[in-house]
Tab-separated table of C-alpha atoms in Angstrom:
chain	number	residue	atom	x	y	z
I	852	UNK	CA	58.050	-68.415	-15.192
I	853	UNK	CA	61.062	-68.393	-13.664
I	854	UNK	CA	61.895	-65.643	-10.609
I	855	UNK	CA	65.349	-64.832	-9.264
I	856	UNK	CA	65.791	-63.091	-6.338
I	857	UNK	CA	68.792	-60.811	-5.178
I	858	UNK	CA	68.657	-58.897	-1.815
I	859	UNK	CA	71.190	-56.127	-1.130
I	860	UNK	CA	71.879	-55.080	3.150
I	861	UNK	CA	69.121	-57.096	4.062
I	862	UNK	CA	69.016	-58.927	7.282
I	863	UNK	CA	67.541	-62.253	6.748
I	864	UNK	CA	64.157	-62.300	8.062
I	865	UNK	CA	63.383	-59.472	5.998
I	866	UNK	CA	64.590	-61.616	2.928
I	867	UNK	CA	62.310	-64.197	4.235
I	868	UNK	CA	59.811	-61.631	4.347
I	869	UNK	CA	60.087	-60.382	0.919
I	870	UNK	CA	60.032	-64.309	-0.614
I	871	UNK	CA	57.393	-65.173	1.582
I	872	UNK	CA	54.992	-61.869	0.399
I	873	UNK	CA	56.033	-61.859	-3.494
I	874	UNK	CA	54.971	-65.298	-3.437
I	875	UNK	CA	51.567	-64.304	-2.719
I	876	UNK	CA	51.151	-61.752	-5.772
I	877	UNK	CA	52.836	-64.468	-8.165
I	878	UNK	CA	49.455	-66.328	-9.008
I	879	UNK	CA	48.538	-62.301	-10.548
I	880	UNK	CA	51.419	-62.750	-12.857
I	881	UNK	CA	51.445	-66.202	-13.840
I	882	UNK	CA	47.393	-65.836	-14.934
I	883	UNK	CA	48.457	-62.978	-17.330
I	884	UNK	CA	51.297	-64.790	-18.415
I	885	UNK	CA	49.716	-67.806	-19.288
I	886	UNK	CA	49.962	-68.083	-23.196
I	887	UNK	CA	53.936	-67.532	-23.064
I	888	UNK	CA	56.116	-70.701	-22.581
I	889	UNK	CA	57.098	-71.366	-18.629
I	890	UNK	CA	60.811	-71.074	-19.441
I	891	UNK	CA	60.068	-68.014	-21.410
I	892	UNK	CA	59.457	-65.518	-18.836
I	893	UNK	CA	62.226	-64.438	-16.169
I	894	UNK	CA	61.305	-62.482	-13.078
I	895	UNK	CA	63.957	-60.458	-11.546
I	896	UNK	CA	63.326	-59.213	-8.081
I	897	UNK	CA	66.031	-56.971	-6.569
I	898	UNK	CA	65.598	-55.858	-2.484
I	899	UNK	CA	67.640	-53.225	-1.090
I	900	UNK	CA	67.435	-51.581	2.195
I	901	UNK	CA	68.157	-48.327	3.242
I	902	UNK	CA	70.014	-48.164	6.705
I	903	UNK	CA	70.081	-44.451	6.850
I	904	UNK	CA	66.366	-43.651	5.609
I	905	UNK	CA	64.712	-46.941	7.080
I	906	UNK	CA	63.354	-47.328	3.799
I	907	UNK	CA	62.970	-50.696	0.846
I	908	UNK	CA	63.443	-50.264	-2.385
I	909	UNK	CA	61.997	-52.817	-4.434
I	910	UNK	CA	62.631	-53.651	-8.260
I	911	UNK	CA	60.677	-55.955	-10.205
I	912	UNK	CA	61.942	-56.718	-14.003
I	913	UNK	CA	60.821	-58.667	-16.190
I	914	UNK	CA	62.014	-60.171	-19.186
I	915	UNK	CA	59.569	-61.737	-22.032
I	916	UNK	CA	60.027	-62.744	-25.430
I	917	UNK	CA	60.312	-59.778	-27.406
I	918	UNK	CA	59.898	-57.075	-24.407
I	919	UNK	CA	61.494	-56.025	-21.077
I	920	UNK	CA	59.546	-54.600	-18.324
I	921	UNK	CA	60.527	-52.523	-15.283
I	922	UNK	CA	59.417	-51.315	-12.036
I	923	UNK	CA	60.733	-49.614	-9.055
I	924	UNK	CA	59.112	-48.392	-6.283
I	925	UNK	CA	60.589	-47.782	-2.318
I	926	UNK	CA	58.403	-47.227	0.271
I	927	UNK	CA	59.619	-47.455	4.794
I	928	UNK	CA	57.332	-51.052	4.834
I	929	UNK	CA	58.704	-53.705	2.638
I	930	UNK	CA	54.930	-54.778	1.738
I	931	UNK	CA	53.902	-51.582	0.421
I	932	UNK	CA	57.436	-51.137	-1.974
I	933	UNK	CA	56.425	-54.425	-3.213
I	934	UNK	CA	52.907	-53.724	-3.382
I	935	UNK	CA	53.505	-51.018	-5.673
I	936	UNK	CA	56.101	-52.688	-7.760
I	937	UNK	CA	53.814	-55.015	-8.886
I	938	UNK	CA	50.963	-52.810	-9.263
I	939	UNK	CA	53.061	-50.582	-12.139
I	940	UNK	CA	54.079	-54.385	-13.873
I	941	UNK	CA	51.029	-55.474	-14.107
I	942	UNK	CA	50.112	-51.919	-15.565
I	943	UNK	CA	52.995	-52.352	-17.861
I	944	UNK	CA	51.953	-55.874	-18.482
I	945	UNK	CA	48.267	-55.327	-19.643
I	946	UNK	CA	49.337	-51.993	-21.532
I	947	UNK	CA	52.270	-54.663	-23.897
I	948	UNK	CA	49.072	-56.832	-23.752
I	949	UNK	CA	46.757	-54.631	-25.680
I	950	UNK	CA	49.590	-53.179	-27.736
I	951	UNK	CA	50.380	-56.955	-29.301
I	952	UNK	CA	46.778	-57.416	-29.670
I	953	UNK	CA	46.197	-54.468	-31.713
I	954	UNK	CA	49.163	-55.425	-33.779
I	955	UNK	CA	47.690	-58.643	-34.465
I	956	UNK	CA	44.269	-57.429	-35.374
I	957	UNK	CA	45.605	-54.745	-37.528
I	958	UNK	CA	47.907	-57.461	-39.679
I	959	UNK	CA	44.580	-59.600	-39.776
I	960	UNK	CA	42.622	-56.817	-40.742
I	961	UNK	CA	44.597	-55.267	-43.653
I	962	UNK	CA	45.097	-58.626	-45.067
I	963	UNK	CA	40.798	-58.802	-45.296
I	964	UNK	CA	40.643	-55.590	-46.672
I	965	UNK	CA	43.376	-56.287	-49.506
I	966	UNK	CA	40.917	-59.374	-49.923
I	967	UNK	CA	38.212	-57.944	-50.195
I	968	UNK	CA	39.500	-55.248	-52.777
I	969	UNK	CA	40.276	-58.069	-55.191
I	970	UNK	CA	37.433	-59.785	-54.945
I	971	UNK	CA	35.790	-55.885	-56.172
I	972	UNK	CA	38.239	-55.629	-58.934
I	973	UNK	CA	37.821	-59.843	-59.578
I	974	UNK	CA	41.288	-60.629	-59.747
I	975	UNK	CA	40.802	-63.691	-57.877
């Protein structure tokens, strides 16, 4: 997986921060995304601070084969906007997860019941 990292009015020890914290949560991510390719999966991560309101904003997007997933959260500690960020992608993240699956078992499903209606009628 590949992550790219943009920071907007951010002094920088606080982008230091940010790097240095996401790179704690990414072992969450890479676990779930372990059956797609490495180059496959790209990570944005967009910082902004808020001079006026004291206040992060932190977006998290992520692009997969076949699906693009989003998250924004902002929060006055830089931890908890990225805490929460990643808490609604990995939501996101298990939700496409059990979609694809169910796609997958429904093709593989329908194709034993169109079997199995032959083998009744004994066209095979």
């Amino acid at each position: 997986m590949e992550t790219l990292f943009f920071f907007k009015n951010m002094l920088p020890d606080e982008e230091a921060q940010l790097r240095d914290y996401f790179s704690t949560k990414m072992p969450k991510f890479e676990k779930m995304l372990s059956h797609y390719p490495s180059d496959g999966v790209i990570l944005q991560v967009k910082g902004e601070k808020f001079d006026k309101h004291s206040a992060f904003e932190v977006e998290l997007t992520m692009k997969m084969p076949g699906n693009t997933l989003s998250a924004k959260e902002a929060s006055h500690m830089i931890t908890k906007a990225v805490d929460l960020a990643k808490d609604r992608l990995v939501m996101q993240l298990k939700k496409n997860t059990v979609q694809t699956r169910r796609a997958h078992r429904g093709i593989k499903a329908r194709g034993k019941v169109a079997v199995r209606s032959r083998l009744a009628v004994g066209e095979v």
